[in-house]
Tab-separated table of C-alpha atoms in Angstrom:
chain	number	residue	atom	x	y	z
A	27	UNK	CA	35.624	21.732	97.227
A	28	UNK	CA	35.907	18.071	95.983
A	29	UNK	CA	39.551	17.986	95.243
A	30	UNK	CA	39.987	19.339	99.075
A	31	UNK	CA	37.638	17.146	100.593
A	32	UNK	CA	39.846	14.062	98.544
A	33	UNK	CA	42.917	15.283	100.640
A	34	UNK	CA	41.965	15.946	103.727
A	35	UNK	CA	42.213	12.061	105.402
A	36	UNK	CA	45.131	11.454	103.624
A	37	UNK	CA	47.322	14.624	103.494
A	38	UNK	CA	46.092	15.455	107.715
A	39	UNK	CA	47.419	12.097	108.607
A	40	UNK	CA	50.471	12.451	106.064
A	41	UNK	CA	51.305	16.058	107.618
A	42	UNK	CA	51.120	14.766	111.043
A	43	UNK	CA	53.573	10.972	110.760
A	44	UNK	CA	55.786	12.934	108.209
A	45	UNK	CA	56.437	15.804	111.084
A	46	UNK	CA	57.474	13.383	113.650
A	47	UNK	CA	58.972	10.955	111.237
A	48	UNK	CA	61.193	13.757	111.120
A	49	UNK	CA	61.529	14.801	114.001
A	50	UNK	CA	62.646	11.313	114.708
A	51	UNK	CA	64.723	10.892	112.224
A	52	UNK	CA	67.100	14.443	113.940
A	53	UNK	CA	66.407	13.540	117.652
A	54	UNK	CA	67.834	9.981	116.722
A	55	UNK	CA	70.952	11.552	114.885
A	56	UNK	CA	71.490	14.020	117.729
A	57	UNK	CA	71.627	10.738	120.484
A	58	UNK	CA	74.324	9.374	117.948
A	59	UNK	CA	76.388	12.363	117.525
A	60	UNK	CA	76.614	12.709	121.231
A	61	UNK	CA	77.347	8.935	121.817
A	62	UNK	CA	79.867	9.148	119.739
A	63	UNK	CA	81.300	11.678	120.808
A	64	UNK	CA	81.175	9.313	124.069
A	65	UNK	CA	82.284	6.156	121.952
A	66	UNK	CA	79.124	4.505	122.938
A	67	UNK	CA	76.629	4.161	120.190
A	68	UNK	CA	72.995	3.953	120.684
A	69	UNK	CA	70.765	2.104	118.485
A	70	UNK	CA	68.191	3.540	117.015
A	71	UNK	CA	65.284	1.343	118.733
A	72	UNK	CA	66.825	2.936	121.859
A	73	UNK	CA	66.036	6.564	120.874
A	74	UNK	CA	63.090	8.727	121.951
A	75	UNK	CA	60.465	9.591	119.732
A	76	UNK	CA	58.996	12.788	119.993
A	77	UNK	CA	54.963	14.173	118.790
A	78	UNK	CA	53.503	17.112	118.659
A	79	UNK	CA	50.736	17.508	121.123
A	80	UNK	CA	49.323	21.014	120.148
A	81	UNK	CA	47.694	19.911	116.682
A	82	UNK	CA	46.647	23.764	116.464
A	83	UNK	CA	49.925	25.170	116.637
A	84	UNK	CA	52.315	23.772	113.927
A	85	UNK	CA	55.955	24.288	115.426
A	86	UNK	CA	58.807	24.792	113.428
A	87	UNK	CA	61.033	22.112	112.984
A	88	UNK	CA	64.582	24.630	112.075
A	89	UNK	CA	66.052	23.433	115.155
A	90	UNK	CA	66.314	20.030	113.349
A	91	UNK	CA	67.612	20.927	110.068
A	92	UNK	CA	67.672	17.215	107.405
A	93	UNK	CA	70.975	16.098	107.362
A	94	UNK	CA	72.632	13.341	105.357
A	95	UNK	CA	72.734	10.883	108.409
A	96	UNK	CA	68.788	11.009	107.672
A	97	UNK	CA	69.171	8.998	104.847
A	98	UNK	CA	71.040	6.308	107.350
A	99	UNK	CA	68.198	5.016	108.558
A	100	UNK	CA	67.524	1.137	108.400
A	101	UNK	CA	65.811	-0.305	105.861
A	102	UNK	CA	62.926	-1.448	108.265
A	103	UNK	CA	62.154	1.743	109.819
A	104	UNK	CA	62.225	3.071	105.738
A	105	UNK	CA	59.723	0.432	105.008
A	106	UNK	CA	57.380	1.215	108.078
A	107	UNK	CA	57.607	4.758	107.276
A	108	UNK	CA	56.732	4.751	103.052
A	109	UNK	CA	53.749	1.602	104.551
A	110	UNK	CA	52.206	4.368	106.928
A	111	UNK	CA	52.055	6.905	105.120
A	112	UNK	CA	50.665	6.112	101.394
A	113	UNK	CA	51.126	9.151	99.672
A	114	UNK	CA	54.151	11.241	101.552
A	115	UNK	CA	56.368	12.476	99.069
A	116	UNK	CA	59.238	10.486	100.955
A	117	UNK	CA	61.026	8.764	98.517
A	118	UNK	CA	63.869	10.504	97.015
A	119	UNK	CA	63.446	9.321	93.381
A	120	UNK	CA	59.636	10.146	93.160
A	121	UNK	CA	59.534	13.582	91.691
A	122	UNK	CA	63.060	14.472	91.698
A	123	UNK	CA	64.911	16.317	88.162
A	124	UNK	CA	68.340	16.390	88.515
A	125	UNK	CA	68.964	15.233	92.475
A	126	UNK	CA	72.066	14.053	92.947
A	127	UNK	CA	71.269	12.246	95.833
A	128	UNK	CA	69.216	10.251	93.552
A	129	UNK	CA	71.786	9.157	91.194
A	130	UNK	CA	73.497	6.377	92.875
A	131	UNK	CA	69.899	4.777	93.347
A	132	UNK	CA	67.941	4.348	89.630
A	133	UNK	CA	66.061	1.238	90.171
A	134	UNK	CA	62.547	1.885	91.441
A	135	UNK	CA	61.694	1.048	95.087
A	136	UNK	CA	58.884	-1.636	95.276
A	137	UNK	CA	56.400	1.429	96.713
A	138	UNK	CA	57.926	3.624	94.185
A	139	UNK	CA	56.906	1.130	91.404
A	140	UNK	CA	53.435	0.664	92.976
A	141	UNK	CA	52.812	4.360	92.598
A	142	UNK	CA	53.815	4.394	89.399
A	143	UNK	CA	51.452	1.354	88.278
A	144	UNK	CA	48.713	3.578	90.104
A	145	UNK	CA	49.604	6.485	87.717
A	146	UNK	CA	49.746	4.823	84.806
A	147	UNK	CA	46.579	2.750	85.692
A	148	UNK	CA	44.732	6.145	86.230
A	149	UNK	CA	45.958	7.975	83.213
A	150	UNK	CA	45.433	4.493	80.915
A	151	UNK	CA	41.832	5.260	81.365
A	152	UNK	CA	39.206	6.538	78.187
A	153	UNK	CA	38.467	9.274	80.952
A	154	UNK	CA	41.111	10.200	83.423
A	155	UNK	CA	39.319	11.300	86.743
A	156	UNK	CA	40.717	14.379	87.269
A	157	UNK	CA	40.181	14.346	91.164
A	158	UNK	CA	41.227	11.120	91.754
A	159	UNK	CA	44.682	12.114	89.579
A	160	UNK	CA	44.900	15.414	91.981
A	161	UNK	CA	44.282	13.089	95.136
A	162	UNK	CA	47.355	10.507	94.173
A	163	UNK	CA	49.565	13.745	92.476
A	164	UNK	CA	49.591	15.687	96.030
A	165	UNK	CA	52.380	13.930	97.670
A	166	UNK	CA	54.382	13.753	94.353
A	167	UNK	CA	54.296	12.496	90.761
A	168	UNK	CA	56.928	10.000	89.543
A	169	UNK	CA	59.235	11.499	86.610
A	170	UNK	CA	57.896	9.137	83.908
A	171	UNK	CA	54.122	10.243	84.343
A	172	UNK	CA	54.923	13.907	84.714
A	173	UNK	CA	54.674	15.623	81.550
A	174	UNK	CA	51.293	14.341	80.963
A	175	UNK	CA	50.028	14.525	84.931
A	176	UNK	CA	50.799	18.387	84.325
A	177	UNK	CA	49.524	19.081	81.015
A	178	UNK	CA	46.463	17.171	82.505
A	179	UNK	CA	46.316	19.069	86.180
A	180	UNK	CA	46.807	22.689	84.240
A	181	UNK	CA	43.978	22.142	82.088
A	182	UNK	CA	45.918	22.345	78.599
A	183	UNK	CA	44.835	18.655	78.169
A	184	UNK	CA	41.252	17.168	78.163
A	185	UNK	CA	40.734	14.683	80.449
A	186	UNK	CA	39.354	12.673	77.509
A	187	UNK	CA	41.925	10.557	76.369
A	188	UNK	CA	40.954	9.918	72.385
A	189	UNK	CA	40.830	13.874	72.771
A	190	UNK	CA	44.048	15.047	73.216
A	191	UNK	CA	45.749	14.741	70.265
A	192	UNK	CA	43.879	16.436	68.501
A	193	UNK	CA	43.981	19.377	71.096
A	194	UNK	CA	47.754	19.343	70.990
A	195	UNK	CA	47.893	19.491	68.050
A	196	UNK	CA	45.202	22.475	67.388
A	197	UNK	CA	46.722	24.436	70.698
A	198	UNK	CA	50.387	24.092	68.753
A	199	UNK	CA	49.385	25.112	65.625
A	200	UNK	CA	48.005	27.858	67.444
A	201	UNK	CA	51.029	28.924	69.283
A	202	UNK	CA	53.271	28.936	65.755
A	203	UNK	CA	50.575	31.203	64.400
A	204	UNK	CA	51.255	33.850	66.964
A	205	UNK	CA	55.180	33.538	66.709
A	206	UNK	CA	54.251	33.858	63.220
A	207	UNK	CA	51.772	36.798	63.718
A	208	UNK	CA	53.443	39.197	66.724
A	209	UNK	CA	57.239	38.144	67.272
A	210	UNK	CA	58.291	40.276	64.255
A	211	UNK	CA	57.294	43.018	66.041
A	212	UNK	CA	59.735	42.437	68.786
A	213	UNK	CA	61.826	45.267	67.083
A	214	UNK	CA	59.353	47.960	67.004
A	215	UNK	CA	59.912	50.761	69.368
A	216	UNK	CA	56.797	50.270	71.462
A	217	UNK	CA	57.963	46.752	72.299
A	218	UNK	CA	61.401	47.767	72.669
A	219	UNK	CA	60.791	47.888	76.546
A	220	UNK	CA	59.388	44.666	77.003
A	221	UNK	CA	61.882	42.716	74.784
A	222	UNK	CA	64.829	44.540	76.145
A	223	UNK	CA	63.709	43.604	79.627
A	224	UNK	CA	62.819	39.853	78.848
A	225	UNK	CA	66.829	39.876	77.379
A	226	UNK	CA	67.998	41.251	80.814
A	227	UNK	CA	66.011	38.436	82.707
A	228	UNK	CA	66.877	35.424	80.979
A	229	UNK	CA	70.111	35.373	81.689
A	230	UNK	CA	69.270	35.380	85.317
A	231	UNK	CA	67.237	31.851	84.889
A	232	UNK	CA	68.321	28.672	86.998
A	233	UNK	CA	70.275	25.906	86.395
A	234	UNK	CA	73.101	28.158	84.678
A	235	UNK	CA	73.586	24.860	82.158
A	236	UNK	CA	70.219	25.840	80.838
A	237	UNK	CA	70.442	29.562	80.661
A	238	UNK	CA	74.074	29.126	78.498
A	239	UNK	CA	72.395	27.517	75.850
A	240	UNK	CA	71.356	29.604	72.869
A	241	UNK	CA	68.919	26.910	71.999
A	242	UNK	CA	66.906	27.759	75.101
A	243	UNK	CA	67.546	31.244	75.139
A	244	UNK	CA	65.710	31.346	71.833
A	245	UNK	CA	62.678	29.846	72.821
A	246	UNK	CA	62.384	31.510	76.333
A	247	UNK	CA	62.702	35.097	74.166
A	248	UNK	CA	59.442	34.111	72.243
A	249	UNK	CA	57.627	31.922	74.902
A	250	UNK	CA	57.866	36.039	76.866
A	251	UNK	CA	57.697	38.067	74.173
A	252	UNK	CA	54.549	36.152	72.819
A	253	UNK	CA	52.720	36.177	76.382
A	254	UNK	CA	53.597	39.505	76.988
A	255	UNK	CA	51.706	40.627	73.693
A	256	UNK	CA	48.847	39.088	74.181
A	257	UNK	CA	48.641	40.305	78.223
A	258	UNK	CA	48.544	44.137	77.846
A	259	UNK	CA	47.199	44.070	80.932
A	260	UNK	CA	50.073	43.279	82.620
A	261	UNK	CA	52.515	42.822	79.763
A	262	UNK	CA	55.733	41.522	81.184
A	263	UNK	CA	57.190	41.373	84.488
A	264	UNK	CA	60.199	40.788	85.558
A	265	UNK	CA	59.649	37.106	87.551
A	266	UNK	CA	57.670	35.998	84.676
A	267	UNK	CA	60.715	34.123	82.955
A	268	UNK	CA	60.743	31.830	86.266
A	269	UNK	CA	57.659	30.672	85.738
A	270	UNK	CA	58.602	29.264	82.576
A	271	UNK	CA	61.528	26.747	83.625
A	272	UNK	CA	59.645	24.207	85.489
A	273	UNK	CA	57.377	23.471	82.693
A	274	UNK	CA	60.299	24.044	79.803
A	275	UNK	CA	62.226	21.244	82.312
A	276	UNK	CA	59.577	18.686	82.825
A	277	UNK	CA	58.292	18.441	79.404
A	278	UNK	CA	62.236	18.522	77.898
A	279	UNK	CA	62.328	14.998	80.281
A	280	UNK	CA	59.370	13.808	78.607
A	281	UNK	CA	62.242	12.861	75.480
A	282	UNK	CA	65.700	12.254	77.515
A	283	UNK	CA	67.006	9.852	79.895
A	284	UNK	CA	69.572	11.679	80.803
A	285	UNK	CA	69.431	14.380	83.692
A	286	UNK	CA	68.204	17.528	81.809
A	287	UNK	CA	71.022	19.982	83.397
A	288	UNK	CA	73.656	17.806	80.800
A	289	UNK	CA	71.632	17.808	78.210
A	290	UNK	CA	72.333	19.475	74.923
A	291	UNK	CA	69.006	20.775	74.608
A	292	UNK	CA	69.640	22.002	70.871
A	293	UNK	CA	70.208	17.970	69.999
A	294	UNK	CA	66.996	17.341	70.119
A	295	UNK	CA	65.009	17.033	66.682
A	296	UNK	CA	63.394	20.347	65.510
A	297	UNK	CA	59.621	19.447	65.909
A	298	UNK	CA	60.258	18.039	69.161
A	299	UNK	CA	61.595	21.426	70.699
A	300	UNK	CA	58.673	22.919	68.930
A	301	UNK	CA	55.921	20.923	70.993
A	302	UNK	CA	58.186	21.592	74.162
A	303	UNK	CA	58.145	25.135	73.656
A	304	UNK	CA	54.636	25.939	72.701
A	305	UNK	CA	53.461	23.027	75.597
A	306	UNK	CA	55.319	24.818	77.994
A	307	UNK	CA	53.982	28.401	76.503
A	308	UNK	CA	50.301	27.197	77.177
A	309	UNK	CA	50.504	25.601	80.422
A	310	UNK	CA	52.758	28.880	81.885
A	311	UNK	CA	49.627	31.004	80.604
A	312	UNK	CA	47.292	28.136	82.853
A	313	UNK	CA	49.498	29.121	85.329
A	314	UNK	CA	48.726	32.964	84.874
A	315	UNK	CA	45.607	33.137	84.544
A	316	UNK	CA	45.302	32.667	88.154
A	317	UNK	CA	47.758	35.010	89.714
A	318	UNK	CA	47.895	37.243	87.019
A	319	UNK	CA	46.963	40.372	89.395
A	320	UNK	CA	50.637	39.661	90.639
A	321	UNK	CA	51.282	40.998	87.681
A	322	UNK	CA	49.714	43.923	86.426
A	323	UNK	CA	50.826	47.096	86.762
A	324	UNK	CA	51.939	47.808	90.790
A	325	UNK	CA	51.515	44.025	91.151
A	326	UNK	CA	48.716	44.557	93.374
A	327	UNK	CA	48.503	41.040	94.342
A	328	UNK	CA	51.414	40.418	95.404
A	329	UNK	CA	51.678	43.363	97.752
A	330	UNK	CA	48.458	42.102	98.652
A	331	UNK	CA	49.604	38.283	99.863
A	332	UNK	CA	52.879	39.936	101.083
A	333	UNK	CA	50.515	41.685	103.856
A	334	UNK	CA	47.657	38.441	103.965
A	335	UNK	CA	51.526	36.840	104.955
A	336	UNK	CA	52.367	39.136	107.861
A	337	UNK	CA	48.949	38.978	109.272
A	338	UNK	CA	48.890	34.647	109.184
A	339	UNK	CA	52.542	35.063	110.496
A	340	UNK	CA	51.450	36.905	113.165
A	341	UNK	CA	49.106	34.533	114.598
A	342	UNK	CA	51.141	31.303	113.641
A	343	UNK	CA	53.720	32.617	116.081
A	344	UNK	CA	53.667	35.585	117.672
A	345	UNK	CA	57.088	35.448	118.472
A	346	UNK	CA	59.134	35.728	115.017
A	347	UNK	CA	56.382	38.251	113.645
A	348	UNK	CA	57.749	40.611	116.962
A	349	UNK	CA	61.105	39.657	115.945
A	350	UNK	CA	60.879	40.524	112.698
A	351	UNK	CA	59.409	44.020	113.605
A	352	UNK	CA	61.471	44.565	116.543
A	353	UNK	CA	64.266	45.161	113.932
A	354	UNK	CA	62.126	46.384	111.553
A	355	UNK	CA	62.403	43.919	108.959
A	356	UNK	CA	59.474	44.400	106.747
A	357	UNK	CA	57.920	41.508	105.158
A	358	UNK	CA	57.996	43.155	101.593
A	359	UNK	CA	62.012	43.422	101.768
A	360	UNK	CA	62.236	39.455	101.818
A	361	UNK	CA	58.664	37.799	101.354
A	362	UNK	CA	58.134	40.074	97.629
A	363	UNK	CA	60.003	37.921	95.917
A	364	UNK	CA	58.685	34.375	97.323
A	365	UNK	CA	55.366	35.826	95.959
A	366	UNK	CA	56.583	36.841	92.547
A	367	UNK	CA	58.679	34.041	91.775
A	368	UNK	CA	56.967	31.263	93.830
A	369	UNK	CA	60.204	30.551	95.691
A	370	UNK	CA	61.647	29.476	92.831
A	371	UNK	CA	64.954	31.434	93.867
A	372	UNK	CA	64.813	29.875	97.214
A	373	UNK	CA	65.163	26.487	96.231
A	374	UNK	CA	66.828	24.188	94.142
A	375	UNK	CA	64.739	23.393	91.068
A	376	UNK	CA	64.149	19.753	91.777
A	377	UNK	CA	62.110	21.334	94.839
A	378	UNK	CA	60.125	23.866	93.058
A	379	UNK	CA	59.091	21.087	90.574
A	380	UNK	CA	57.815	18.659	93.277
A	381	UNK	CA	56.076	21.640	95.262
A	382	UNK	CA	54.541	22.635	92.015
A	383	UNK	CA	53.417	18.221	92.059
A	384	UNK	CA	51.040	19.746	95.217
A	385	UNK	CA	50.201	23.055	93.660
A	386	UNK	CA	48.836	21.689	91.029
A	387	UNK	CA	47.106	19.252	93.335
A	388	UNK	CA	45.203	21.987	95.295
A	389	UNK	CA	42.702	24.345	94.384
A	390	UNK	CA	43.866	27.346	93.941
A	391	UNK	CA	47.524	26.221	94.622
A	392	UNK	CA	49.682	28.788	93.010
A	393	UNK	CA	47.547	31.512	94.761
A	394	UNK	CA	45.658	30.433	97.698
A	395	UNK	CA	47.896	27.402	98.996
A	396	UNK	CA	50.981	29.113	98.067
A	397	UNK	CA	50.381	31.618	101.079
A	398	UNK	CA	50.499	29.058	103.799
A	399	UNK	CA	53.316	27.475	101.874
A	400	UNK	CA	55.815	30.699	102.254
A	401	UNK	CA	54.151	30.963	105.751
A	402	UNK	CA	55.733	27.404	106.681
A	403	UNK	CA	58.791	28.538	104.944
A	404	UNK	CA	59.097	31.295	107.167
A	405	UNK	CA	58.384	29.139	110.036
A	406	UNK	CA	60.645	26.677	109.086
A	407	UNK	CA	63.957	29.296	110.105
A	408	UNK	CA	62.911	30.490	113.524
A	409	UNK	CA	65.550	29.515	115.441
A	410	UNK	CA	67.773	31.197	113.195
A	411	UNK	CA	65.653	34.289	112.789
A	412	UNK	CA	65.171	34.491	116.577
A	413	UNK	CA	69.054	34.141	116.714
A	414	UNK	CA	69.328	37.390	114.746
A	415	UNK	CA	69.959	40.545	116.204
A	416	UNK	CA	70.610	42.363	113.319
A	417	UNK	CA	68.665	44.204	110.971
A	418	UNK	CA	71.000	44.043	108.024
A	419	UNK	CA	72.360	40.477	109.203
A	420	UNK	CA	68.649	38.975	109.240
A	421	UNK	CA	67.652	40.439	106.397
A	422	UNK	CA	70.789	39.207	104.527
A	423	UNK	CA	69.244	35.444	105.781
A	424	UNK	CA	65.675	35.991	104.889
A	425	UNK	CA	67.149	36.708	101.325
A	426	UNK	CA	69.678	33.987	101.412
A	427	UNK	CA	68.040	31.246	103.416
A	428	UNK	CA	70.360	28.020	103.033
A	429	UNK	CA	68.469	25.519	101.121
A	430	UNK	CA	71.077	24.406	98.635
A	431	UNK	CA	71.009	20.994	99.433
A	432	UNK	CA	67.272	20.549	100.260
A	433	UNK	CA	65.615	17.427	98.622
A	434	UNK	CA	62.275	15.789	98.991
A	435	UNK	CA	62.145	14.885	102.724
A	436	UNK	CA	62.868	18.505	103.045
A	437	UNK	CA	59.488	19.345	100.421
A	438	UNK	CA	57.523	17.218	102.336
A	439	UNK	CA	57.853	18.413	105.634
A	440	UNK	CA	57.490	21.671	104.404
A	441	UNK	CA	53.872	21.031	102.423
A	442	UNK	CA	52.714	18.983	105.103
A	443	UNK	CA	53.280	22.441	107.517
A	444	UNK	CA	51.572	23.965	105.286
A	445	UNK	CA	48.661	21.933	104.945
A	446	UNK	CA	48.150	21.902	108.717
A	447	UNK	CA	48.451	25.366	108.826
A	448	UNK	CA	45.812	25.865	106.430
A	449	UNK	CA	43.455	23.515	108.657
A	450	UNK	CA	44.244	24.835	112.055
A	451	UNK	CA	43.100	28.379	111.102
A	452	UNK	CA	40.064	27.251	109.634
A	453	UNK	CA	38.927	31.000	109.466
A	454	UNK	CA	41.994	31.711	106.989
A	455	UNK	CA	40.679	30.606	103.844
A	456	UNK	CA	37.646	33.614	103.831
A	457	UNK	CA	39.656	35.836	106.099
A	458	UNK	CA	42.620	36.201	103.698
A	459	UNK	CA	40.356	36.134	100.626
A	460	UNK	CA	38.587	39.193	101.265
């Protein structure tokens, strides 16, 4: 496909310097700890640098978990690393909602500032090149330009610029006219079921300052109800209401400065949380359209990529798939709900919004992409896994994987698995499709 053919250069070389960037980055703090454990420093020009010679096999790189001394690193090996690799998603304020490691740090980087001209250069355009947008959005898409970039990459908005007012304006008329039409009927007894269950899910949603606001609670209730009327297919699922936060997040920044997770969300003027809420209503159904076999009834398609998931595990490393089945750990008690929720309750939110930057980069990212994604993920703990010798104790991991603090270095390395993996089993793409 075109997009693909865009990234493949780019994002191959990007996988490969971000991997042993990183890897660096731990072997150098390692030297450190131990020299000072020694009281003899080393420099970092003194440490070893370390590659990956089997471009085939993509190894996992748990057993040199990001720490905070990463972010140590001297400003000149910084600047060599965002120079060599053009679009890795490196840089901690590109992307980021509500990092905290970012908040010390609000003035723009020179490269961070350069990408941003790029953006804005590209979107400025009668005629946005969709392709071109995909190509620079894959390694991350600066805060100010991301409203648009996703309304753009989901196909709510034309690429046509002196179009899309008019379609926003038509698609939230539209959306009003159904709240006006169905949600009503939210009280009648054969939708009891649905809106009962949407009422037990919401209150589940992450960050808790979102999900204790009425104001949002209101409009999540009829974003759900609304989709789930007009999908009796499917109808709704419980998993669903995660799918609506990143959008309801990114598009609430589109009119704050402030970090969204202390914002008063009801503050904002009336009309204004109407275009957030039916935006975000519009590009979630975008969203669904492609997976939505995840979500009819069984949710064949996730049971589905939960098995396409073993199999790819099984030949990524042959090792952690025994493991795993040694202590019979099966793949559906921890890897259902990284399909249904698209991680979203494995890692913070500021990481689900950049990884959804790349999904909505790649074709087919939510569904296809996704797999090799959660396939890296799994990847990602071996050591830890292979440290296990527990059923209930590895399961208890698999479902509570520590991520709390991840950031963006952590995203990248992760997507940039992920992409390799989805190049070094060239065969994947048909053989999990069938």
């Amino acid at each position: 496909m075109a997009a693909e053919s865009l990234n493949t250069d780019v994002v191959m070389e990007t996988a490969n310097k971000v991997i042993q960037n990183h890897s660096k980055l731990q072997e150098q703090h390692k030297l450190q700890e131990e020299q000072l454990q020694e009281d003899k420093p080393v420099p970092f020009s003194e440490s070893p640098s370390v590659a990956y010679g089997d471009n085939r096999l993509v190894k996992s790189v748990s057993e040199s978990q990001t720490s905070s001394s990463a972010e140590c690193v001297s400003e000149n090996s910084s600047m060599q690393r965002s120079q060599s690799l053009p679009h890795a998603p490196t840089d901690p304020l590109e992307g980021e909602v509500a990092d905290h490691d970012t908040s010390a740090t609000p003035a723009l980087t020179e490269r961070e500032a350069f990408r941003l001209d790029k953006f804005k250069q590209l979107l400025a355009g009668p005629n946005t090149n969709l392709d071109e947008l995909r190509k620079l959005s894959w390694s991350g898409i600066p805060k100010p330009v991301r409203p648009i970039t996703w309304k753009l990459l989901s196909g709510y908005l034309p690429a046509n610029v002196d179009r899309r007012e008019g379609t926003l304006q038509r698609k939230r008329k539209e959306y009003f006219a159904f709240i006006e039409q169905y949600y009503d009927s939210r009280n009648d007894e054969n939708h009891q079921d649905t809106y009962r269950q949407i009422h037990i899910d919401i209150p589940r949603m992450n960050p808790e300052a979102l999900r204790l606001q009425p104001k949002v609670t209101e409009i999540f209730e009829r974003i759900l109800f609304i989709w789930a009327i007009r999908h009796p297919a499917s109808g709704y699922v419980q998993g669903i209401n995660d799918l609506v936060t990143p959008f309801f997040v990114v598009f609430v920044c589109e009119y704050i400065a402030e970090e969204v997770e202390n914002f008063d969300v009801s503050s904002l003027p009336e009309e204004v949380l109407q275009n957030i809420e039916a935006d975000s209503y519009w590009c979630m159904s975008k969203l669904l359209d492609g997976i939505q076999d995840n979500y009819t009834f069984a949710q064949p398609g996730i049971q589905k990529k939960v098995k396409m998931l073993e199999e790819l595990v099984s030949r990524i490393d042959e090792q952690v798939h025994r493991h795993l089945d040694q202590h019979e750990v099966k793949y559906l008690q921890f890897a259902f709900r990284w399909m249904n929720n698209l991680l979203m309750r494995e890692v913070p939110l500021r990481c689900t919004i950049r990884l959804w930057d790349t999904y909505q980069s790649e074709p087919e990212g939510f569904s296809h992409f996704h797999l090799y994604v959660c396939a890296a993920f799994l990847v990602r703990w071996r050591k830890e896994i292979l440290e296990e010798r527990d059923f209930q104790e590895l399961l208890i991991f698999l479902q509570n994987l520590p991520t709390m603090h991840w950031g963006n270095e952590d995203m990248s390395v992760l997507l940039a698995e992920a992409y390799r993996l989805k190049f070094a089993f060239a065969d994947a793409p048909n053989h999990y499709k069938k």
